[in-house]
JSON list of N, CA and C in Angstrom, two decimals:
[
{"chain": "G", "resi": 1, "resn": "UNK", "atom": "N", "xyz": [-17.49, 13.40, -13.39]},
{"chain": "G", "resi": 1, "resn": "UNK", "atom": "CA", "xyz": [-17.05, 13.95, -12.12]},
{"chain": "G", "resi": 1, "resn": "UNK", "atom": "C", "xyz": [-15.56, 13.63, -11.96]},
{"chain": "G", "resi": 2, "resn": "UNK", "atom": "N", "xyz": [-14.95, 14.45, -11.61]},
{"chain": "G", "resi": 2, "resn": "UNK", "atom": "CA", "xyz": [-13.31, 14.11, -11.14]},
{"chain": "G", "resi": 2, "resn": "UNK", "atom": "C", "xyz": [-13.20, 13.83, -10.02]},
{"chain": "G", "resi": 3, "resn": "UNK", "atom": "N", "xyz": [-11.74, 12.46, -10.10]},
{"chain": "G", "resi": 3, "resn": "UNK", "atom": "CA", "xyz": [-12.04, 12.23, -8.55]},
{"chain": "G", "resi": 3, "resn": "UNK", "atom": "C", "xyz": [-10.25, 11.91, -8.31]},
{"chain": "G", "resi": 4, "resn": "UNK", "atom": "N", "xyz": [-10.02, 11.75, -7.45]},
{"chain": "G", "resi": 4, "resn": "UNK", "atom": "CA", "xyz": [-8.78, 11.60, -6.84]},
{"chain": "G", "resi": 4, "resn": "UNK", "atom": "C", "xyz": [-8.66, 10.37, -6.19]},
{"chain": "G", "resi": 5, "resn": "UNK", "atom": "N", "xyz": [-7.93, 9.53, -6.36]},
{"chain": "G", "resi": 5, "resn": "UNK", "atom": "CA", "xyz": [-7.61, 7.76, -6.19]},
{"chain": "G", "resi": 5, "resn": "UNK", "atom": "C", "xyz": [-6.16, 7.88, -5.05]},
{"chain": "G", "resi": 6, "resn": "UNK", "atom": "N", "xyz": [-6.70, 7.25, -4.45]},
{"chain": "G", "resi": 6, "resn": "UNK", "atom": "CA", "xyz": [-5.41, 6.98, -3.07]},
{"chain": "G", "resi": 6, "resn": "UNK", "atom": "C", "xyz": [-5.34, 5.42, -3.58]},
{"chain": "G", "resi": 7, "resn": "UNK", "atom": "N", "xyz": [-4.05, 4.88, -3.09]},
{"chain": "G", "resi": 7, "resn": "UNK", "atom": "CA", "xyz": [-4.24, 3.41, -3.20]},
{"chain": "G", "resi": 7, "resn": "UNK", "atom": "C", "xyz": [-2.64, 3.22, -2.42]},
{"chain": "G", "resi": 8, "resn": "UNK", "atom": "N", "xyz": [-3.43, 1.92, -2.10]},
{"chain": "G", "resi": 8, "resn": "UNK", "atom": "CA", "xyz": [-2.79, 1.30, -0.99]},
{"chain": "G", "resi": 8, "resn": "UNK", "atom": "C", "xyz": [-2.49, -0.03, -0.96]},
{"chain": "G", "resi": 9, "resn": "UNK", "atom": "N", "xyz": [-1.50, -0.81, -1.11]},
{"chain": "G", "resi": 9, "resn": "UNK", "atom": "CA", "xyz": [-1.49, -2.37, -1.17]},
{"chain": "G", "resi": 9, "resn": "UNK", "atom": "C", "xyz": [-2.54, -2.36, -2.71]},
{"chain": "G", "resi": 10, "resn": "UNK", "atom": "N", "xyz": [-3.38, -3.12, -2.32]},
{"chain": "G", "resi": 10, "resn": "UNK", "atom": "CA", "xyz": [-4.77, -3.67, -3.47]},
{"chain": "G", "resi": 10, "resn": "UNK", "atom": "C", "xyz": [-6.09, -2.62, -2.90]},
{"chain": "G", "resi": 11, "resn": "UNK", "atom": "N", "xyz": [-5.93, -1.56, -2.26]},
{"chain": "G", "resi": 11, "resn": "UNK", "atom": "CA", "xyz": [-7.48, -1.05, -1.83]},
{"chain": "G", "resi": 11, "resn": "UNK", "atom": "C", "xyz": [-7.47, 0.28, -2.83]},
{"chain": "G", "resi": 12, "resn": "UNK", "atom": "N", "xyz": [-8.38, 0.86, -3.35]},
{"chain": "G", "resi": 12, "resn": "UNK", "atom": "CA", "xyz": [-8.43, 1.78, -4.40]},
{"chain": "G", "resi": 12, "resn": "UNK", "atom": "C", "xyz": [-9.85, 2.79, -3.70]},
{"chain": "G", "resi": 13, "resn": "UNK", "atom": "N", "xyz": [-9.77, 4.10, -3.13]},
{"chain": "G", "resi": 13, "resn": "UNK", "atom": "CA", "xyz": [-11.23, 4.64, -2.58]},
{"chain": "G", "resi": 13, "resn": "UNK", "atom": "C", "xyz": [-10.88, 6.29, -4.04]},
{"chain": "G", "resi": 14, "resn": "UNK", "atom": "N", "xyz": [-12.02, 6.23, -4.73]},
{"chain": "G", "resi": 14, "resn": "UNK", "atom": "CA", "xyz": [-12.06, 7.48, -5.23]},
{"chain": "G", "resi": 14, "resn": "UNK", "atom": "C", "xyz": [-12.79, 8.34, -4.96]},
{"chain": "G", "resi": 15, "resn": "UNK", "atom": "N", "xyz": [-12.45, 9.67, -4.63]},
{"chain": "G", "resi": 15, "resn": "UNK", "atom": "CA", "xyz": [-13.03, 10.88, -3.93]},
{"chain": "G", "resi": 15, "resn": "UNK", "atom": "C", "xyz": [-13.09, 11.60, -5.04]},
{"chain": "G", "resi": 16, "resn": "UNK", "atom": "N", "xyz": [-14.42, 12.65, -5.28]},
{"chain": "G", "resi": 16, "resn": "UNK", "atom": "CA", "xyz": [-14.60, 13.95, -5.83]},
{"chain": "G", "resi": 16, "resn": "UNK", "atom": "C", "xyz": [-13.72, 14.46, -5.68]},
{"chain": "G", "resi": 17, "resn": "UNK", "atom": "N", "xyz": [-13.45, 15.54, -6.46]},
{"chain": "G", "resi": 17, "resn": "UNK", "atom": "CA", "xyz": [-12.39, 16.78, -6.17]},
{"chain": "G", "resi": 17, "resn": "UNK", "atom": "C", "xyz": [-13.05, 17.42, -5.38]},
{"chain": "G", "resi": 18, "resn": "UNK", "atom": "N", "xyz": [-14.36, 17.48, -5.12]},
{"chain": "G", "resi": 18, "resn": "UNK", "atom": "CA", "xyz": [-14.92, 18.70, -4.55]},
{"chain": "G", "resi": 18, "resn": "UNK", "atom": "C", "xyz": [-14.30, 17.77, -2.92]},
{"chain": "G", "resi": 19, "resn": "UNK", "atom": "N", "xyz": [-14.80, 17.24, -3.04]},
{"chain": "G", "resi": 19, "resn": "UNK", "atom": "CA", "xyz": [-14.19, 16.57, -1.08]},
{"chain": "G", "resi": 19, "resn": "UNK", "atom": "C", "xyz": [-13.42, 16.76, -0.74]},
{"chain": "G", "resi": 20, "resn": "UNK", "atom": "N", "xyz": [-12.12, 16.52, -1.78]},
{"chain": "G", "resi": 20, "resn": "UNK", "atom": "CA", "xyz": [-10.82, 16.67, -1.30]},
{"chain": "G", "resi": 20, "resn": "UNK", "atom": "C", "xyz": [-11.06, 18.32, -1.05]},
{"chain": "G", "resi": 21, "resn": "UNK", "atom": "N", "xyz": [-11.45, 19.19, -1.91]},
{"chain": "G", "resi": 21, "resn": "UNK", "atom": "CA", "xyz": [-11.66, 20.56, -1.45]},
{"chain": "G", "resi": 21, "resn": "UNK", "atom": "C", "xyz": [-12.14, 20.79, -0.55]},
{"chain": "G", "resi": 22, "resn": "UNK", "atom": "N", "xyz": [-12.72, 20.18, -0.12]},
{"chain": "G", "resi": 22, "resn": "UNK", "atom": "CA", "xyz": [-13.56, 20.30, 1.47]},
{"chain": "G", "resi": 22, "resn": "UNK", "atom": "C", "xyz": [-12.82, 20.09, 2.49]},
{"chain": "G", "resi": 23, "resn": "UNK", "atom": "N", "xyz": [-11.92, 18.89, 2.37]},
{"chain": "G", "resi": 23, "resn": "UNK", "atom": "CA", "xyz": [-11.10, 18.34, 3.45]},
{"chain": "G", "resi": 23, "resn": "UNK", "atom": "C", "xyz": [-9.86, 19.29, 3.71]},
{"chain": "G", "resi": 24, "resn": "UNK", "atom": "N", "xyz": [-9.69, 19.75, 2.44]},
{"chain": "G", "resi": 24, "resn": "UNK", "atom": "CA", "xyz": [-8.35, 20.54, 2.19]},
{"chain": "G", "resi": 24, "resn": "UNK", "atom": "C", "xyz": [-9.00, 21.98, 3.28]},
{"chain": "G", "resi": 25, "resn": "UNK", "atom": "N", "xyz": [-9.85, 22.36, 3.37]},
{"chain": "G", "resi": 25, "resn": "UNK", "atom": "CA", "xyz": [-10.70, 23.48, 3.79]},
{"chain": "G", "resi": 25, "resn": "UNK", "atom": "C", "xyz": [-11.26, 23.28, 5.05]},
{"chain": "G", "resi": 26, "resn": "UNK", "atom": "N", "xyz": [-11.94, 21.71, 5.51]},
{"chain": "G", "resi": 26, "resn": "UNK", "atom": "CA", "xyz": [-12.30, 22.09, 7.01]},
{"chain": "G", "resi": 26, "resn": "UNK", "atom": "C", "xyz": [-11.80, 20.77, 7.53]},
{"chain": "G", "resi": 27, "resn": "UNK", "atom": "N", "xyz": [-10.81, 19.93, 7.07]},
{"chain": "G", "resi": 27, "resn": "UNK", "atom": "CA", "xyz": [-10.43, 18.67, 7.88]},
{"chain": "G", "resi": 27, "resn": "UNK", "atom": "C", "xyz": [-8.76, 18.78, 7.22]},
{"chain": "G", "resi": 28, "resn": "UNK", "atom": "N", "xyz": [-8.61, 17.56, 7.26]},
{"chain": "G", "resi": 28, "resn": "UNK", "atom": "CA", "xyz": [-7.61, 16.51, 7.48]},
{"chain": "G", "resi": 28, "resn": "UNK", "atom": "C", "xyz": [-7.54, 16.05, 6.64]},
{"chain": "G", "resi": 29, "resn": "UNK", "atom": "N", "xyz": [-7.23, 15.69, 5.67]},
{"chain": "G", "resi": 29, "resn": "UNK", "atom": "CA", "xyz": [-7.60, 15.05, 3.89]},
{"chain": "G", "resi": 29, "resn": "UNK", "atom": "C", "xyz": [-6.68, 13.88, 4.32]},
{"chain": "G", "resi": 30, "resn": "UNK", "atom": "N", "xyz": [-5.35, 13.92, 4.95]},
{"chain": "G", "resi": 30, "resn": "UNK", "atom": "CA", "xyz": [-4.70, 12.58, 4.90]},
{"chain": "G", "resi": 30, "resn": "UNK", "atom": "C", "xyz": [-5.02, 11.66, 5.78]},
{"chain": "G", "resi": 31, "resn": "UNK", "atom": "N", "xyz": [-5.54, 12.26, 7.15]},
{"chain": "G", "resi": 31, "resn": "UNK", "atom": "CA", "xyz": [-6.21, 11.43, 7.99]},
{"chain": "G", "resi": 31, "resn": "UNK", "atom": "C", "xyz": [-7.51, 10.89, 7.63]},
{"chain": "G", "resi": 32, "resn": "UNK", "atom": "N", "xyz": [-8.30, 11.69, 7.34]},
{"chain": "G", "resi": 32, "resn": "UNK", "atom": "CA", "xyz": [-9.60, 10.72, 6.37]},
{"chain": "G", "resi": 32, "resn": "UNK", "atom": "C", "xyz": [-9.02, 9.90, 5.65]},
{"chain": "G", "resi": 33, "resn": "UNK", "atom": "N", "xyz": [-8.37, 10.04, 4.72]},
{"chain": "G", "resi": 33, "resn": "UNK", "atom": "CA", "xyz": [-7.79, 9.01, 4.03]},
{"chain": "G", "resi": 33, "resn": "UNK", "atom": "C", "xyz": [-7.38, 7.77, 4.89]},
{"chain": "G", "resi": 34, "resn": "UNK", "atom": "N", "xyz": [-6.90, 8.31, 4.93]},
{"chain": "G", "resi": 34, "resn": "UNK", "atom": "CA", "xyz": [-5.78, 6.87, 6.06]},
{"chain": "G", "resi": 34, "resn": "UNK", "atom": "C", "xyz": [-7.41, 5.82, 7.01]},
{"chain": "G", "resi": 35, "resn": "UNK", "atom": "N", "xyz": [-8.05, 7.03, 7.61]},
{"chain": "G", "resi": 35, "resn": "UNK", "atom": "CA", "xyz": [-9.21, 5.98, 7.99]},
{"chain": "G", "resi": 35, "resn": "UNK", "atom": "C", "xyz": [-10.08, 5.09, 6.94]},
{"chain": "G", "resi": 36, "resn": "UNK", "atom": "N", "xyz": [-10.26, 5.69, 6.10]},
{"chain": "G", "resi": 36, "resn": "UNK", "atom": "CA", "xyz": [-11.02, 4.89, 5.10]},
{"chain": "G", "resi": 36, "resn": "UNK", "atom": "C", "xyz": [-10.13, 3.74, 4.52]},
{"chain": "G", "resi": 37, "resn": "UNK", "atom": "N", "xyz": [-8.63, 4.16, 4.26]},
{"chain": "G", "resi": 37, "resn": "UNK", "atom": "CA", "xyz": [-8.35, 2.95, 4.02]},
{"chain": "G", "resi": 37, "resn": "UNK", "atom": "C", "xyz": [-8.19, 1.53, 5.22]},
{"chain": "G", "resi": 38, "resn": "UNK", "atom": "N", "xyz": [-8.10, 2.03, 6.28]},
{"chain": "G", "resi": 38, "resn": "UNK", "atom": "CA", "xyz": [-7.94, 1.07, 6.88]},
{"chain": "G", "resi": 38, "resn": "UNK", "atom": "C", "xyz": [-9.50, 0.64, 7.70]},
{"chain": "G", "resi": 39, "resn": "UNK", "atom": "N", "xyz": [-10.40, 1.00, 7.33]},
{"chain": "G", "resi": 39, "resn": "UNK", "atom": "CA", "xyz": [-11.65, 0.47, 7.24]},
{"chain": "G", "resi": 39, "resn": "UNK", "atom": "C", "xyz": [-11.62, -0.42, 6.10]},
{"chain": "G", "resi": 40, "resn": "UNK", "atom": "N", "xyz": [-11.56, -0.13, 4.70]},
{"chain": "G", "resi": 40, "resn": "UNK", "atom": "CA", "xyz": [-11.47, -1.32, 3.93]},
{"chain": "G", "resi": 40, "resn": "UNK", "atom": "C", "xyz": [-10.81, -2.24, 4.10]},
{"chain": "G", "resi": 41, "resn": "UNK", "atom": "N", "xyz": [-9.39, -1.88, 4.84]},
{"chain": "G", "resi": 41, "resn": "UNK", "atom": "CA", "xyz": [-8.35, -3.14, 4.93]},
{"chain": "G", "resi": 41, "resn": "UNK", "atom": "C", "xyz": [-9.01, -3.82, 6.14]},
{"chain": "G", "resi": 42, "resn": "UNK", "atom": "N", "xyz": [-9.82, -3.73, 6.68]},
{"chain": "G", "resi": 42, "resn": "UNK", "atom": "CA", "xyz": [-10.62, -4.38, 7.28]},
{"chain": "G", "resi": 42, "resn": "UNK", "atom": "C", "xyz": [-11.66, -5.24, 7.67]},
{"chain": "G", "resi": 43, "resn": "UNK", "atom": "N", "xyz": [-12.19, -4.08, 6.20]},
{"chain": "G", "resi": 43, "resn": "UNK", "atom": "CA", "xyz": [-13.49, -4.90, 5.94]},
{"chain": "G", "resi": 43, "resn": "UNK", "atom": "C", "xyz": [-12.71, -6.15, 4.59]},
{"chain": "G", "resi": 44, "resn": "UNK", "atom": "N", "xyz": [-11.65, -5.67, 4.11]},
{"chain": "G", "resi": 44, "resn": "UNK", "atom": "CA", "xyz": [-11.06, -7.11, 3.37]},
{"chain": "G", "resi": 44, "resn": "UNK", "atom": "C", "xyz": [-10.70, -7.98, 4.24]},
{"chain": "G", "resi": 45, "resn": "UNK", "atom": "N", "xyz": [-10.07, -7.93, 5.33]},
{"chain": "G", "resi": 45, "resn": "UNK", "atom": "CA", "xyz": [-10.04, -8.93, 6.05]},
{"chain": "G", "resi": 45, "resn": "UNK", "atom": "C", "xyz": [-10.80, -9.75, 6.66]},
{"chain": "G", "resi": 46, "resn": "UNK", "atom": "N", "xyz": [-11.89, -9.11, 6.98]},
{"chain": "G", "resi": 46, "resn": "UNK", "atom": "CA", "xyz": [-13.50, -9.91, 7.73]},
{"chain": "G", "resi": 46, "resn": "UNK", "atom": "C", "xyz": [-13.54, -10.86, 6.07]},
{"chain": "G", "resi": 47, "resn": "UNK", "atom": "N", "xyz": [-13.44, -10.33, 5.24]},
{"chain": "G", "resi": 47, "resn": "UNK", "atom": "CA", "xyz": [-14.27, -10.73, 4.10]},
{"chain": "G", "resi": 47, "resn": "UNK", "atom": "C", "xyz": [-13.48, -12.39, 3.96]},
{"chain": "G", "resi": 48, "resn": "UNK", "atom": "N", "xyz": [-11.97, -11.88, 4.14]},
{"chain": "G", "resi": 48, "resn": "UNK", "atom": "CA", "xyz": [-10.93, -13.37, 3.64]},
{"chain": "G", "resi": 48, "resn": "UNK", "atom": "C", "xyz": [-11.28, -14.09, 5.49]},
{"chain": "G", "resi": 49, "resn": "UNK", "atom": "N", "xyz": [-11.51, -13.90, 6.15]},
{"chain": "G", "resi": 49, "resn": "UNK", "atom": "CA", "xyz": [-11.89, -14.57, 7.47]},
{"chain": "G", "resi": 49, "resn": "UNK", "atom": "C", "xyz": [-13.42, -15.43, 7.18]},
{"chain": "G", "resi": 50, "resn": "UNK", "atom": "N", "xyz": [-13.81, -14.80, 6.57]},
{"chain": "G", "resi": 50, "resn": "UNK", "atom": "CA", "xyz": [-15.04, -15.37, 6.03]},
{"chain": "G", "resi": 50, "resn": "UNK", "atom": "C", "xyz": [-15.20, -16.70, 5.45]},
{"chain": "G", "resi": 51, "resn": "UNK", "atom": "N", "xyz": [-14.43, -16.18, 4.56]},
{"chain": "G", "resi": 51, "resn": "UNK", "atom": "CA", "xyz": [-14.51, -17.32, 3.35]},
{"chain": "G", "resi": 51, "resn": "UNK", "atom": "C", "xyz": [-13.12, -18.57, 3.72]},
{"chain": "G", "resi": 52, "resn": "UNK", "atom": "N", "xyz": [-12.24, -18.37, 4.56]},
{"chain": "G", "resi": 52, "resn": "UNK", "atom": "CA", "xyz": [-11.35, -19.22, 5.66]},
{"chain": "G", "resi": 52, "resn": "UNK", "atom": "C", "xyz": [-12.37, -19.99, 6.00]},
{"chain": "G", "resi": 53, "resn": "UNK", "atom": "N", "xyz": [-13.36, -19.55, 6.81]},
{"chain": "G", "resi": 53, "resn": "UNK", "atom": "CA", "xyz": [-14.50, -20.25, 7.70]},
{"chain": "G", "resi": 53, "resn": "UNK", "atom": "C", "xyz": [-15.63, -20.84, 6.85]},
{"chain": "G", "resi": 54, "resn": "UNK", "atom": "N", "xyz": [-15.93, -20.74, 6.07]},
{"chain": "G", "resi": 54, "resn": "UNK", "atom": "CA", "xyz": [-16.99, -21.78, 5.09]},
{"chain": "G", "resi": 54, "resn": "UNK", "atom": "C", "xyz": [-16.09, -22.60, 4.12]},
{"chain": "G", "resi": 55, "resn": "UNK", "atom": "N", "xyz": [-15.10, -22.23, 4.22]},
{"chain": "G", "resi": 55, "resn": "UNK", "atom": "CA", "xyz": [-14.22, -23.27, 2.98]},
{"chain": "G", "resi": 55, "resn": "UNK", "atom": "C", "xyz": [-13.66, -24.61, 4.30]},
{"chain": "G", "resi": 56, "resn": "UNK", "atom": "N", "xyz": [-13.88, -24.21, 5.11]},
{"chain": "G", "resi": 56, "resn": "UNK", "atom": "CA", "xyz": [-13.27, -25.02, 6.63]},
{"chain": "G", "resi": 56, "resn": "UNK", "atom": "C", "xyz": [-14.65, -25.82, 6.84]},
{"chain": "G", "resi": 57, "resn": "UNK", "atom": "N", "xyz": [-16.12, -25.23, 6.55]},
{"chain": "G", "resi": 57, "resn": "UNK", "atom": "CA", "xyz": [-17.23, -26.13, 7.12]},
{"chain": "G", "resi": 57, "resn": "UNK", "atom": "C", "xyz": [-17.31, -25.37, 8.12]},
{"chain": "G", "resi": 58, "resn": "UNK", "atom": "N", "xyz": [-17.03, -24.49, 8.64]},
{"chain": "G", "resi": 58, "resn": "UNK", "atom": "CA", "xyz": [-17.26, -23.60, 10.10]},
{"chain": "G", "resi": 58, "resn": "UNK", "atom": "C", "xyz": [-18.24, -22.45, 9.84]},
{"chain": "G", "resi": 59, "resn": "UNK", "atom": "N", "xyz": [-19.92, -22.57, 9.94]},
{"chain": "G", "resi": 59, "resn": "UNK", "atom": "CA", "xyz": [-20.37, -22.10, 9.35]},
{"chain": "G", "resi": 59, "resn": "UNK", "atom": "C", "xyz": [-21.67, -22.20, 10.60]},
{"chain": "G", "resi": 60, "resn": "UNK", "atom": "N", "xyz": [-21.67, -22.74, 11.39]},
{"chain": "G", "resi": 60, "resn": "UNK", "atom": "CA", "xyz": [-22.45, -22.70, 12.11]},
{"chain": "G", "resi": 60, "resn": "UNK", "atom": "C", "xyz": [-22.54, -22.31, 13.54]},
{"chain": "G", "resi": 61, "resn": "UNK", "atom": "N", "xyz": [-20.84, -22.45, 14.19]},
{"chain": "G", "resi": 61, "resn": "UNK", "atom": "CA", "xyz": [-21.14, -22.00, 15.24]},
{"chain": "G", "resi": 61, "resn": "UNK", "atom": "C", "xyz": [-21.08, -20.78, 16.13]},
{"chain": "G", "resi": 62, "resn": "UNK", "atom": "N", "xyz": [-20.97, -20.05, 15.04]},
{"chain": "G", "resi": 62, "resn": "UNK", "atom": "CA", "xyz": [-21.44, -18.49, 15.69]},
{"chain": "G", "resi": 62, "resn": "UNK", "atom": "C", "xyz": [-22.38, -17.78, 15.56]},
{"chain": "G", "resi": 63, "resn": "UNK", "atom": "N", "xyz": [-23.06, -18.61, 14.69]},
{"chain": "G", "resi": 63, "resn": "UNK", "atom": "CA", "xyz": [-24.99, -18.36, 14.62]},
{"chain": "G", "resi": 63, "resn": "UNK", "atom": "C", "xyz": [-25.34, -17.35, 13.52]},
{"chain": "G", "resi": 64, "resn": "UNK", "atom": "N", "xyz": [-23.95, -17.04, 12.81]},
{"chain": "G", "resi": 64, "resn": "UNK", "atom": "CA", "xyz": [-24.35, -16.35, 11.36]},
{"chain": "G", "resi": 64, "resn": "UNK", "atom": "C", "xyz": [-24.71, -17.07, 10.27]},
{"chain": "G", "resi": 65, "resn": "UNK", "atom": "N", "xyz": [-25.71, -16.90, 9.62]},
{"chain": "G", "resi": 65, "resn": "UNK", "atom": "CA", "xyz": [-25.77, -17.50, 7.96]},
{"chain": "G", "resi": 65, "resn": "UNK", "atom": "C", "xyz": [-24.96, -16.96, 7.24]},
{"chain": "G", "resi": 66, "resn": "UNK", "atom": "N", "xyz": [-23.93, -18.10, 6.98]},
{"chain": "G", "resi": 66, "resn": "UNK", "atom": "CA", "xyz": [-22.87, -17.37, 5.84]},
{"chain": "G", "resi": 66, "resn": "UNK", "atom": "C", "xyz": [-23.21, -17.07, 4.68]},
{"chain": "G", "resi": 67, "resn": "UNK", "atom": "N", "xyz": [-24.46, -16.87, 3.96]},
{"chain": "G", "resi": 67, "resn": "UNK", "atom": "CA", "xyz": [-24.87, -16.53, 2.99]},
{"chain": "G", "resi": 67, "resn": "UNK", "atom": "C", "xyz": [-24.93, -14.92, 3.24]},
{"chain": "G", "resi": 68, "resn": "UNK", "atom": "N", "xyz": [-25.72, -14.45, 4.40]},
{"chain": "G", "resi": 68, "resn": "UNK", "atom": "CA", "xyz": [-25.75, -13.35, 4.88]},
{"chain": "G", "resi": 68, "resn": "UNK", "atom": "C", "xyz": [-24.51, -12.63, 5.24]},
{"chain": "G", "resi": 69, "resn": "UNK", "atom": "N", "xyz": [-23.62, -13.26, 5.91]},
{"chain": "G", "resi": 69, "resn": "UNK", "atom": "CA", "xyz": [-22.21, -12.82, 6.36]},
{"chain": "G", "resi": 69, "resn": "UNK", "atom": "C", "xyz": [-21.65, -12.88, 4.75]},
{"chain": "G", "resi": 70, "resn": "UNK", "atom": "N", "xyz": [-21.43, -13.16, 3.34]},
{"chain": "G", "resi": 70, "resn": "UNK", "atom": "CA", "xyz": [-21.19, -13.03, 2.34]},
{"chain": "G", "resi": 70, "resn": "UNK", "atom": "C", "xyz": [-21.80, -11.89, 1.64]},
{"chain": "G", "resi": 71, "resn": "UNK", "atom": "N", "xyz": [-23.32, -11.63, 1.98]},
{"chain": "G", "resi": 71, "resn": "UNK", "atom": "CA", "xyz": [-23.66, -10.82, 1.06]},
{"chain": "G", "resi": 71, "resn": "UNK", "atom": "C", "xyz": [-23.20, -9.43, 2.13]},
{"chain": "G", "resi": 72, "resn": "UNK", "atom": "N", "xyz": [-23.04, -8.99, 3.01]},
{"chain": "G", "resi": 72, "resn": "UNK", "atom": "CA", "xyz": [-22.91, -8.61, 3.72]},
{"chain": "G", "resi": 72, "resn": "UNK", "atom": "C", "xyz": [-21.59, -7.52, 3.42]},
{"chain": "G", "resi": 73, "resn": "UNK", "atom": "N", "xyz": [-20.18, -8.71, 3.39]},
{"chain": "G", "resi": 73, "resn": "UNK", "atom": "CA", "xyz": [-18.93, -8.12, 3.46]},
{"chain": "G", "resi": 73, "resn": "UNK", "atom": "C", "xyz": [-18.70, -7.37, 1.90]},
{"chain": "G", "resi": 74, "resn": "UNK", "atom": "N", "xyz": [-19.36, -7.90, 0.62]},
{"chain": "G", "resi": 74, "resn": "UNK", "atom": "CA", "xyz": [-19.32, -8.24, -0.58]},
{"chain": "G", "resi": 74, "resn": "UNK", "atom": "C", "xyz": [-20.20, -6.28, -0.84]},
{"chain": "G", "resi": 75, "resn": "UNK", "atom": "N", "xyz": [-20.88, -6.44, -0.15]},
{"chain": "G", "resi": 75, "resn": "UNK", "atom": "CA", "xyz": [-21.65, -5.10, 0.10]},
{"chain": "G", "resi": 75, "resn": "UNK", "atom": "C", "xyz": [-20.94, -3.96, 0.36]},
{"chain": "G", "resi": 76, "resn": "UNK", "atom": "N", "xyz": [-20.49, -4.20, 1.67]},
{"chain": "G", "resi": 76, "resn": "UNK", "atom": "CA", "xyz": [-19.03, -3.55, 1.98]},
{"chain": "G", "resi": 76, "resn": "UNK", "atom": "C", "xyz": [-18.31, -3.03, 1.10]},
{"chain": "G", "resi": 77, "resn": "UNK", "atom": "N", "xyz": [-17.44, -3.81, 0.62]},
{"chain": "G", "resi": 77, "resn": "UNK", "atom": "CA", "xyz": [-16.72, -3.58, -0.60]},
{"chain": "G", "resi": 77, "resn": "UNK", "atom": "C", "xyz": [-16.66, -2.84, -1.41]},
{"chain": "G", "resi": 78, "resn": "UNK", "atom": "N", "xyz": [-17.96, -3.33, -2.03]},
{"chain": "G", "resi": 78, "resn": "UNK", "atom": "CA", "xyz": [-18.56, -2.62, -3.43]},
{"chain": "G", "resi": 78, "resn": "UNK", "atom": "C", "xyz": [-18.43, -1.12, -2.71]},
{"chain": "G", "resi": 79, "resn": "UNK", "atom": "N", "xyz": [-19.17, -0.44, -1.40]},
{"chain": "G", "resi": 79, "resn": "UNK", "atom": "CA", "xyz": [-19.37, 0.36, -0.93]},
{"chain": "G", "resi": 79, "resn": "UNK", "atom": "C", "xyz": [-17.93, 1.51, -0.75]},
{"chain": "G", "resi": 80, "resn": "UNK", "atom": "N", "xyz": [-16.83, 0.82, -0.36]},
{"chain": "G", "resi": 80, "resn": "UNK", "atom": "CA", "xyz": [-15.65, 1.26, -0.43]},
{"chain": "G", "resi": 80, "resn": "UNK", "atom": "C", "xyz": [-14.97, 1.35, -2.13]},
{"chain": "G", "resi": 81, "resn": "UNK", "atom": "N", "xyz": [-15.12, 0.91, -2.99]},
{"chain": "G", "resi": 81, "resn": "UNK", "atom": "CA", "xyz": [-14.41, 0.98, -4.16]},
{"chain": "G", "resi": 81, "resn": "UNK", "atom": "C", "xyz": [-14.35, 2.49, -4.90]}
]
């Protein structure tokens, strides 16, 4: 499948050609873009906030299991790449 790579700082999202054909046809191709990246740059940031807070021992008082809040952001990710 062919795909088309935006990248930004360190974030990398690859799209079909057919999407971008789509976007090119009933949206906004740079504004989607631009949202998706800054959903990842987001979800990278929860992710480095994360791992700030268990490398600190701060792991308990907001009532998340940081195992869960790890598999979680890590999910994310993968999901955006």
């Amino acid at each position: 499948m062919a795909v088309t790579t935006a990248r930004t700082q360190q974030i990398s999202i690859r799209l079909p050609h057919e999407a971008i054909a789509y976007l090119d046809t009933h949206g906004n191709r740079s504004a989607f873009i631009a949202k998706l990246i800054r959903r990842a740059q987001r979800a990278e940031q929860a992710r480095q906030e994360a791992d700030e807070m268990l490398a600190a021992g701060d792991d308990g008082d907001i009532g998340i299991d940081p195992d869960w809040l790890a598999r979680n952001a890590a999910r994310t990710l993968q999901g955006l790449d």
